[in-house]
Short mmCIF file of C-alpha atoms and ligand atoms in Angstrom, two decimals:
data_model
loop_
_atom_site.label_atom_id
_atom_site.label_comp_id
_atom_site.label_asym_id
_atom_site.label_seq_id
_atom_site.Cartn_x
_atom_site.Cartn_y
_atom_site.Cartn_z
CA MET A 17 -20.38 23.81 -2.50
CA THR A 18 -23.47 21.93 -3.56
CA ILE A 19 -26.06 23.28 -1.18
CA ARG A 20 -29.00 24.55 -3.16
CA LEU A 21 -28.99 28.30 -3.08
CA ASN A 22 -32.53 29.47 -2.78
CA SER A 23 -33.61 32.76 -4.17
CA ARG A 24 -35.68 35.48 -2.66
CA ARG A 25 -38.24 34.66 -5.33
CA ASP A 26 -38.56 31.06 -4.04
CA PHE A 27 -39.07 32.43 -0.59
CA LEU A 28 -41.76 34.86 -1.64
CA VAL A 29 -43.55 32.17 -3.62
CA ARG A 30 -43.64 29.90 -0.58
CA ALA A 31 -44.77 32.72 1.66
CA ALA A 32 -47.50 33.61 -0.83
CA LYS A 33 -48.64 30.00 -1.09
CA ALA A 34 -48.85 29.79 2.67
CA ALA A 35 -50.76 33.06 2.76
CA ALA A 36 -53.19 31.60 0.25
CA PHE A 37 -54.25 29.19 2.95
CA GLY A 38 -55.82 32.17 4.55
CA VAL A 39 -53.93 32.76 7.76
CA SER A 40 -52.42 36.16 8.12
CA GLY A 41 -49.24 36.80 10.01
CA THR A 42 -46.77 39.46 11.02
CA ALA A 43 -44.52 40.96 8.37
CA GLY A 44 -46.72 39.68 5.58
CA LEU A 45 -45.60 36.17 6.43
CA SER A 46 -48.33 33.72 7.12
CA ARG A 47 -48.40 31.10 9.81
CA VAL A 48 -46.97 28.39 7.66
CA SER A 49 -46.80 25.97 10.57
CA ALA A 50 -48.63 25.72 13.85
CA PHE A 51 -47.29 25.43 17.37
CA ALA A 52 -45.89 22.00 18.22
CA THR A 53 -46.65 20.25 14.97
CA PRO A 54 -44.18 17.36 15.02
CA ARG A 55 -40.90 18.22 13.35
CA THR A 56 -38.34 15.59 14.19
CA PRO A 57 -35.07 16.08 12.38
CA ALA A 58 -33.54 12.89 11.05
CA PHE A 59 -30.30 13.24 13.01
CA ALA A 60 -28.37 10.05 12.37
CA ALA A 61 -27.11 8.47 15.58
CA ASP A 62 -24.14 6.32 14.57
CA GLY A 63 -26.59 4.71 12.18
CA ASN A 64 -28.22 3.43 15.34
CA ALA A 65 -31.67 4.92 15.77
CA ARG A 66 -31.91 3.71 19.37
CA LEU A 67 -29.17 6.08 20.51
CA ILE A 68 -29.65 9.76 21.11
CA PRO A 69 -27.49 11.64 18.57
CA TYR A 70 -24.46 13.40 20.05
CA GLY A 71 -22.83 16.53 18.73
CA ALA A 72 -20.62 19.48 19.59
CA ALA A 73 -20.22 23.16 18.85
CA VAL A 74 -17.38 23.69 16.40
CA GLN A 75 -15.19 26.52 15.17
CA SER A 76 -14.50 26.57 11.45
CA ASP A 77 -11.03 28.11 11.90
CA ALA A 78 -9.99 25.24 14.14
CA LEU A 79 -11.52 22.67 11.79
CA ALA A 80 -9.45 24.15 8.97
CA SER A 81 -6.15 24.35 10.86
CA ASP A 82 -6.13 21.58 13.48
CA MET A 83 -6.28 18.15 11.88
CA ALA A 84 -6.34 16.18 15.15
CA TYR A 85 -9.34 18.19 16.34
CA ARG A 86 -11.02 17.77 12.97
CA ALA A 87 -10.50 13.99 13.15
CA ALA A 88 -11.94 13.89 16.67
CA ILE A 89 -15.07 15.72 15.50
CA ILE A 90 -15.50 13.30 12.60
CA ALA A 91 -14.96 10.29 14.84
CA ASN A 92 -17.33 11.31 17.61
CA CYS A 93 -20.05 13.66 16.37
CA GLN A 94 -23.26 12.86 14.52
CA LEU A 95 -24.06 16.56 14.47
CA ILE A 96 -22.33 19.87 14.86
CA VAL A 97 -23.44 23.41 15.58
CA PRO A 98 -21.39 26.49 14.73
CA GLU A 99 -20.13 28.16 17.90
CA GLY A 100 -19.94 31.51 16.11
CA ASP A 101 -19.88 31.08 12.34
CA MET A 102 -23.62 31.59 11.83
CA LYS A 103 -23.97 34.51 14.23
CA TRP A 104 -24.75 37.98 12.96
CA PRO A 105 -21.25 39.50 13.32
CA ILE A 106 -19.75 36.82 11.06
CA LEU A 107 -22.60 36.67 8.52
CA ARG A 108 -23.33 40.43 8.51
CA PRO A 109 -20.13 42.47 9.02
CA ALA A 110 -21.92 45.39 7.37
CA ARG A 111 -25.56 46.14 6.71
CA ASN A 112 -25.42 45.34 3.03
CA GLU A 113 -22.84 42.59 3.17
CA TYR A 114 -23.41 38.88 3.74
CA ARG A 115 -20.31 36.72 4.29
CA PHE A 116 -20.98 33.00 4.05
CA GLU A 117 -17.41 31.69 3.69
CA LYS A 118 -17.16 30.25 7.21
CA ALA A 119 -20.70 28.92 7.30
CA ASP A 120 -20.30 27.34 3.85
CA PHE A 121 -16.99 25.79 4.89
CA LEU A 122 -18.71 24.21 7.84
CA MET A 123 -21.61 22.96 5.76
CA ASP A 124 -19.19 21.40 3.26
CA PHE A 125 -17.23 19.75 6.06
CA ALA A 126 -20.45 18.33 7.49
CA ARG A 127 -21.73 17.07 4.16
CA GLN A 128 -18.42 15.43 3.25
CA ASN A 129 -18.39 13.63 6.57
CA LYS A 130 -22.12 12.83 6.77
CA ILE A 131 -22.62 14.95 9.85
CA GLU A 132 -25.83 16.95 10.41
CA VAL A 133 -25.76 20.65 11.26
CA ARG A 134 -27.88 22.59 13.72
CA GLY A 135 -28.16 26.32 13.02
CA HIS A 136 -27.25 28.87 15.74
CA THR A 137 -28.66 31.55 15.98
CA LEU A 138 -31.06 33.98 14.31
CA ALA A 139 -32.59 36.25 16.96
CA TRP A 140 -30.33 36.97 19.93
CA TYR A 141 -29.54 40.02 22.01
CA GLY A 142 -25.85 39.08 22.17
CA GLY A 143 -22.89 39.68 19.91
CA MET A 144 -24.68 41.89 17.41
CA PRO A 145 -22.55 43.80 14.90
CA ALA A 146 -22.15 47.49 15.74
CA TRP A 147 -24.05 48.67 12.65
CA THR A 148 -27.31 47.20 14.00
CA ALA A 149 -27.37 49.93 16.69
CA ALA A 150 -28.39 52.35 13.93
CA ILE A 151 -31.62 50.47 13.21
CA ASP A 152 -34.17 52.92 14.50
CA SER A 153 -37.73 52.15 13.52
CA ARG A 154 -40.08 49.25 13.86
CA ALA A 155 -40.37 48.81 10.11
CA GLU A 156 -36.60 48.82 9.68
CA ALA A 157 -36.09 46.30 12.49
CA GLU A 158 -38.68 43.98 11.02
CA ARG A 159 -37.14 44.32 7.58
CA GLU A 160 -33.62 43.54 8.89
CA LEU A 161 -34.67 40.60 11.05
CA VAL A 162 -36.92 39.00 8.45
CA GLY A 163 -34.50 39.76 5.62
CA HIS A 164 -31.63 38.16 7.54
CA ILE A 165 -33.63 35.05 8.33
CA GLU A 166 -34.96 34.80 4.81
CA THR A 167 -31.45 35.03 3.32
CA VAL A 168 -29.65 32.75 5.78
CA VAL A 169 -32.30 30.07 6.33
CA SER A 170 -33.21 29.89 2.63
CA ARG A 171 -29.56 29.47 1.69
CA TYR A 172 -29.35 26.28 3.75
CA ARG A 173 -32.92 25.10 3.27
CA GLY A 174 -33.06 21.33 3.47
CA ALA A 175 -29.49 21.19 4.82
CA ILE A 176 -30.05 22.45 8.37
CA PRO A 177 -32.78 20.34 10.00
CA SER A 178 -32.90 22.33 13.25
CA TRP A 179 -32.38 26.02 14.06
CA ASP A 180 -31.93 27.88 17.33
CA VAL A 181 -34.24 30.59 16.08
CA VAL A 182 -34.51 32.50 19.34
CA ASN A 183 -31.58 32.42 21.72
CA GLU A 184 -31.82 33.44 25.39
CA PRO A 185 -35.03 35.51 25.29
CA LEU A 186 -35.32 36.07 29.06
CA VAL A 187 -33.50 38.39 31.44
CA ASP A 188 -31.43 36.71 34.15
CA TRP A 189 -34.14 36.98 36.82
CA PRO A 190 -37.49 37.38 35.04
CA GLU A 191 -40.72 38.39 36.74
CA ASP A 192 -42.75 36.74 34.02
CA ALA A 193 -42.79 36.06 30.29
CA THR A 194 -42.72 39.77 29.53
CA SER A 195 -39.27 40.10 31.13
CA LEU A 196 -37.47 39.88 27.81
CA ARG A 197 -33.79 40.66 27.58
CA PRO A 198 -33.28 44.11 26.09
CA SER A 199 -31.98 44.10 22.55
CA ILE A 200 -32.40 45.99 19.32
CA TRP A 201 -35.29 43.59 18.67
CA THR A 202 -37.19 44.18 21.92
CA LYS A 203 -36.52 47.93 21.69
CA LEU A 204 -38.20 48.23 18.30
CA LEU A 205 -40.45 45.18 18.00
CA GLY A 206 -41.25 44.38 21.64
CA SER A 207 -42.27 40.79 22.28
CA ASP A 208 -43.39 40.51 18.62
CA TYR A 209 -39.80 39.75 17.67
CA LEU A 210 -40.32 36.12 18.71
CA PRO A 211 -43.30 35.34 16.44
CA ILE A 212 -41.71 37.39 13.67
CA ALA A 213 -38.50 35.36 13.83
CA LEU A 214 -40.25 32.00 14.21
CA ARG A 215 -42.68 32.64 11.35
CA ALA A 216 -39.94 33.92 9.06
CA THR A 217 -37.85 30.80 9.72
CA ALA A 218 -40.83 28.51 9.11
CA ALA A 219 -41.54 30.32 5.85
CA ALA A 220 -37.92 30.06 4.70
CA ASP A 221 -37.59 26.35 5.54
CA PRO A 222 -40.94 24.72 6.36
CA ASP A 223 -39.25 21.46 7.35
CA THR A 224 -36.70 22.74 9.81
CA GLN A 225 -37.19 22.28 13.53
CA LEU A 226 -37.74 25.63 15.27
CA VAL A 227 -36.08 25.89 18.68
CA ILE A 228 -36.07 28.41 21.51
CA ASN A 229 -32.79 27.99 23.33
CA GLU A 230 -32.38 29.08 26.98
CA TYR A 231 -29.86 28.77 29.82
CA ASP A 232 -30.01 28.48 33.65
CA ILE A 233 -33.12 26.33 33.68
CA GLU A 234 -31.98 23.41 35.79
CA PHE A 235 -30.71 24.68 39.13
CA LYS A 236 -32.16 25.03 42.64
CA GLY A 237 -33.07 28.50 43.85
CA PRO A 238 -35.55 31.33 43.33
CA ARG A 239 -33.84 32.82 40.28
CA PHE A 240 -33.95 29.52 38.44
CA ALA A 241 -37.54 28.82 39.51
CA ALA A 242 -38.45 32.24 38.11
CA ARG A 243 -36.74 31.36 34.83
CA ARG A 244 -38.60 28.05 34.48
CA LYS A 245 -41.89 29.75 35.21
CA ALA A 246 -41.31 32.63 32.81
CA LEU A 247 -40.14 30.35 30.02
CA LEU A 248 -43.22 28.15 30.36
CA GLN A 249 -45.40 31.24 30.31
CA LEU A 250 -43.62 32.45 27.19
CA LEU A 251 -44.13 29.09 25.45
CA ARG A 252 -47.81 29.09 26.37
CA SER A 253 -48.24 32.61 25.04
CA LEU A 254 -46.71 31.50 21.73
CA ARG A 255 -49.02 28.49 21.68
CA ASP A 256 -52.01 30.73 22.35
CA ARG A 257 -51.08 32.76 19.26
CA ASP A 258 -50.39 29.57 17.26
CA VAL A 259 -46.84 30.63 16.55
CA PRO A 260 -44.79 27.84 14.94
CA LEU A 261 -42.38 26.24 17.41
CA HIS A 262 -41.18 22.67 17.80
CA ALA A 263 -38.68 22.37 20.59
CA VAL A 264 -36.98 23.88 23.60
CA GLY A 265 -33.20 23.82 23.84
CA LEU A 266 -31.76 23.46 27.32
CA GLN A 267 -28.30 24.93 27.00
CA ALA A 268 -27.11 23.21 30.19
CA HIS A 269 -24.02 25.23 30.98
CA LEU A 270 -23.85 23.47 34.32
CA PHE A 271 -22.04 25.11 37.21
CA ALA A 272 -20.33 22.38 39.21
CA GLU A 273 -21.16 24.01 42.56
CA ARG A 274 -24.86 24.61 41.81
CA ALA A 275 -27.39 21.91 42.74
CA ILE A 276 -29.72 20.59 40.05
CA ASP A 277 -33.36 20.94 41.15
CA ASN A 278 -34.46 17.45 40.20
CA ASP A 279 -38.16 17.79 41.11
CA GLU A 280 -38.64 21.24 39.63
CA LEU A 281 -36.70 20.43 36.47
CA GLN A 282 -38.75 17.30 35.95
CA ALA A 283 -42.02 19.18 36.53
CA PHE A 284 -40.86 21.78 34.01
CA LEU A 285 -40.02 19.11 31.44
CA ALA A 286 -43.36 17.40 31.98
CA SER A 287 -45.04 20.73 31.19
CA ILE A 288 -42.93 21.06 28.03
CA ALA A 289 -43.95 17.55 27.02
CA ALA A 290 -47.59 18.43 27.71
CA LEU A 291 -47.22 21.30 25.24
CA LYS A 292 -46.03 18.66 22.75
CA LEU A 293 -42.68 20.37 22.37
CA ASP A 294 -39.49 18.37 22.01
CA VAL A 295 -36.41 18.92 24.15
CA LEU A 296 -32.81 19.16 23.03
CA ILE A 297 -29.73 19.56 25.17
CA THR A 298 -27.86 22.14 23.16
CA GLU A 299 -24.76 23.46 24.92
CA LEU A 300 -23.79 21.08 27.71
CA ASP A 301 -20.54 21.70 29.58
CA VAL A 302 -19.55 21.89 33.24
CA ILE A 303 -18.03 25.11 34.52
CA ASP A 304 -15.27 23.98 36.84
CA TYR A 305 -13.68 27.18 38.12
CA GLU A 306 -14.62 26.52 41.74
CA LEU A 307 -13.72 22.82 41.75
CA PRO A 308 -10.55 21.39 43.32
CA GLY A 309 -7.46 21.57 41.12
CA LYS A 310 -6.58 17.87 41.10
CA VAL A 311 -7.44 16.76 37.60
CA SER A 312 -8.77 13.25 38.30
CA GLU A 313 -10.98 14.56 41.09
CA ARG A 314 -12.17 17.47 38.98
CA ASP A 315 -12.99 15.30 35.98
CA ALA A 316 -14.97 12.94 38.20
CA LEU A 317 -16.98 15.83 39.70
CA VAL A 318 -17.65 17.29 36.25
CA ALA A 319 -18.89 13.91 35.02
CA ARG A 320 -21.04 13.44 38.11
CA LYS A 321 -22.71 16.82 37.67
CA ALA A 322 -23.57 16.02 34.04
CA ALA A 323 -24.88 12.60 35.10
CA GLN A 324 -27.21 14.20 37.67
CA PHE A 325 -28.57 16.51 35.02
CA LEU A 326 -28.95 13.86 32.32
CA GLN A 327 -30.56 11.43 34.75
CA SER A 328 -33.10 14.06 35.73
CA VAL A 329 -33.92 14.96 32.13
CA CYS A 330 -33.95 11.45 30.72
CA GLU A 331 -36.37 10.15 33.35
CA VAL A 332 -39.00 12.49 31.91
CA VAL A 333 -38.22 13.08 28.25
CA ARG A 334 -35.98 11.62 25.58
CA PRO A 335 -33.91 14.54 24.29
CA LYS A 336 -33.78 14.64 20.49
CA ALA A 337 -30.07 15.37 20.68
CA ILE A 338 -27.30 15.98 23.20
CA LEU A 339 -24.70 18.56 22.20
CA THR A 340 -21.78 19.87 24.19
CA TRP A 341 -20.50 23.42 23.67
CA GLY A 342 -17.23 22.26 22.17
CA LEU A 343 -15.69 18.80 22.04
CA SER A 344 -12.29 19.38 23.57
CA ASP A 345 -10.96 21.57 26.37
CA ARG A 346 -8.59 22.89 23.70
CA TYR A 347 -11.44 25.06 22.40
CA THR A 348 -13.85 26.29 25.04
CA TRP A 349 -15.52 29.60 25.83
CA VAL A 350 -15.37 28.92 29.61
CA PRO A 351 -12.07 30.73 30.42
CA MET A 352 -13.44 33.87 28.74
CA TYR A 353 -15.67 34.31 31.80
CA PHE A 354 -14.72 31.66 34.36
CA LYS A 355 -10.95 31.35 34.59
CA ARG A 356 -9.79 29.29 37.54
CA PRO A 357 -8.26 31.29 40.39
CA ASP A 358 -5.35 28.78 40.59
CA GLY A 359 -4.47 29.49 36.96
CA MET A 360 -5.01 25.87 35.87
CA PRO A 361 -6.82 25.39 32.57
CA ASN A 362 -10.57 24.73 32.65
CA ARG A 363 -11.75 21.19 31.84
CA PRO A 364 -15.46 21.57 31.00
CA LEU A 365 -15.74 19.27 27.97
CA PRO A 366 -15.78 15.53 27.10
CA PHE A 367 -12.23 15.46 25.67
CA ASP A 368 -9.20 17.08 27.25
CA ALA A 369 -6.86 19.53 25.52
CA ASP A 370 -4.84 16.55 24.19
CA LEU A 371 -8.05 15.08 22.75
CA LYS A 372 -8.11 12.29 25.30
CA ARG A 373 -11.52 10.99 26.37
CA LYS A 374 -12.67 12.06 29.83
CA PRO A 375 -15.28 10.59 32.19
CA LEU A 376 -17.78 13.18 30.93
CA PHE A 377 -17.75 11.49 27.53
CA ASP A 378 -18.59 8.12 29.12
CA VAL A 379 -21.51 9.67 30.99
CA ILE A 380 -22.92 11.12 27.77
CA GLU A 381 -22.49 7.73 26.07
CA GLU A 382 -24.35 6.08 28.92
CA TYR A 383 -27.35 8.40 28.68
CA ARG A 384 -27.45 8.25 24.91
CA ARG A 385 -28.26 4.57 25.40
CA LYS A 386 -30.31 4.75 28.54
CA ALA A 387 -32.87 7.49 27.87
CA VAL A 388 -36.60 6.57 28.02
O1 G3I B 424 -12.75 36.23 16.19
C1 G3I B 424 -12.32 37.28 17.08
C2 G3I B 424 -10.87 37.48 16.95
O2 G3I B 424 -10.58 37.93 15.65
C3 G3I B 424 -10.42 38.51 18.00
O3 G3I B 424 -9.05 38.64 17.97
C4 G3I B 424 -10.85 38.04 19.40
C5 G3I B 424 -10.50 39.08 20.47
O4 G3I B 424 -11.45 39.06 21.51
O5 G3I B 424 -12.23 37.88 19.40
C6 G3I B 424 -12.67 36.88 18.49
O6 G3I B 424 -14.06 36.74 18.53
C7 G3I B 424 -14.57 36.20 19.73
C8 G3I B 424 -15.31 34.90 19.36
O7 G3I B 424 -15.98 34.40 20.48
C9 G3I B 424 -14.37 33.82 18.82
O8 G3I B 424 -13.54 33.36 19.84
C10 G3I B 424 -15.56 37.19 20.30
O9 G3I B 424 -14.83 38.32 20.78
C11 G3I B 424 -16.34 36.58 21.43
O10 G3I B 424 -17.36 37.48 21.85
C12 G3I B 424 -16.96 35.29 20.96
O11 G3I B 424 -17.60 34.70 22.07
C13 G3I B 424 -18.59 33.73 21.79
C14 G3I B 424 -19.86 34.17 22.49
O12 G3I B 424 -20.85 33.15 22.41
C15 G3I B 424 -20.45 35.44 21.84
O13 G3I B 424 -20.82 35.18 20.52
C16 G3I B 424 -18.10 32.39 22.33
O14 G3I B 424 -17.00 31.94 21.55
C17 G3I B 424 -19.22 31.37 22.27
O15 G3I B 424 -18.83 30.17 22.91
C18 G3I B 424 -20.44 31.92 22.99
O16 G3I B 424 -21.47 30.98 22.86
C19 G3I B 424 -22.65 31.22 23.62
C20 G3I B 424 -23.83 30.74 22.80
O17 G3I B 424 -23.84 31.38 21.53
C21 G3I B 424 -25.14 31.02 23.54
N1 G3I B 424 -25.11 30.42 24.86
C22 G3I B 424 -23.95 30.74 25.69
C23 G3I B 424 -22.67 30.41 24.94
C24 G3I B 424 -21.43 30.62 25.80
O18 G3I B 424 -21.29 31.96 26.19
#
């Protein structure tokens, strides 16, 4: 592979240079970038800058073994994001072992096919390898988190223009911005884990877009209102500490039976825009387990739900990218948690299991063109 491999020395030199500008930061890392300084990745959109770039989460195993799926990704995606291949359990099977085979494979695939890659994810409560449970002091946690980010982000510096640095920071029903989801990071670092992760990523790749990625932001109801409020509070608290951050990722795992809160979502997005943060739609799909079985009806309802969401978003902001969490119903996480009671396969994605285009794809195409 031809990606420049960056050494720890490079990283330390950059961190030291940034420190020389006189701003001190956590973990010896300086604030190499301030909150909401523009950082717009040059995602190519079909070579057509007027369209919003579209992409999908991919699995390297499937890309290697399923040529029809691989061709569909190449034909339809301007960007990809690894569904699992850059998560801790794959990159860090053991404390002193980094495994980059899958991530490198994906980077090579993307480069060969002129597709951009978003990174996912650096600081998350979920899917952590078992060995991390043994981390037991603040200093050790900081060393592991910063060391991981330094190694992974530096390796792909210049090749990953956008990273989901922090994934899903909030509990399901937060009281406020301090309601952070328990993890090894919150246990040992408290809320400092966010600035630590964001600053470490900025130091390792000063040009990459730093994203906080969150789910369940768009629906009607008190739990979702609480999530919007807490997330805004969290963003403002990062701004108040001048922590580097460029964008918010709306995962948009839409539940077909839940109503989108148009007014509240738009007010939320206006507040994000006022903070000068960009918006990305990072994991769109429509969870269809409670929809009628008939496929044509189901596909139409799935497409309509996505259209309601995209209409609401695109009236207020122009998302920097729209990604679905998978391209084809052949590979989707949805049945892991939301199998249909009638036993029929889920159909949450823009292409069906035979890689045939569905109405959801047309809706995404429409909003890629239409957004403000
Ligand atoms: O690779 C192993 C395989 O060897 C083993 O036989 C099999 C048995 O369960 O598990 C396989 O790993 C699973 C992996 O997906 C690959 O399919 C893991 O158990 C499973 O936990 C993992 O789930 C992923 C989940 O995140 C946790 O990392 C899903 O694929 C992935 O779609 C999901 O993605 C998340 C985003 O990162 C964050 N937002 C929500 C989204 C959906 O839940």
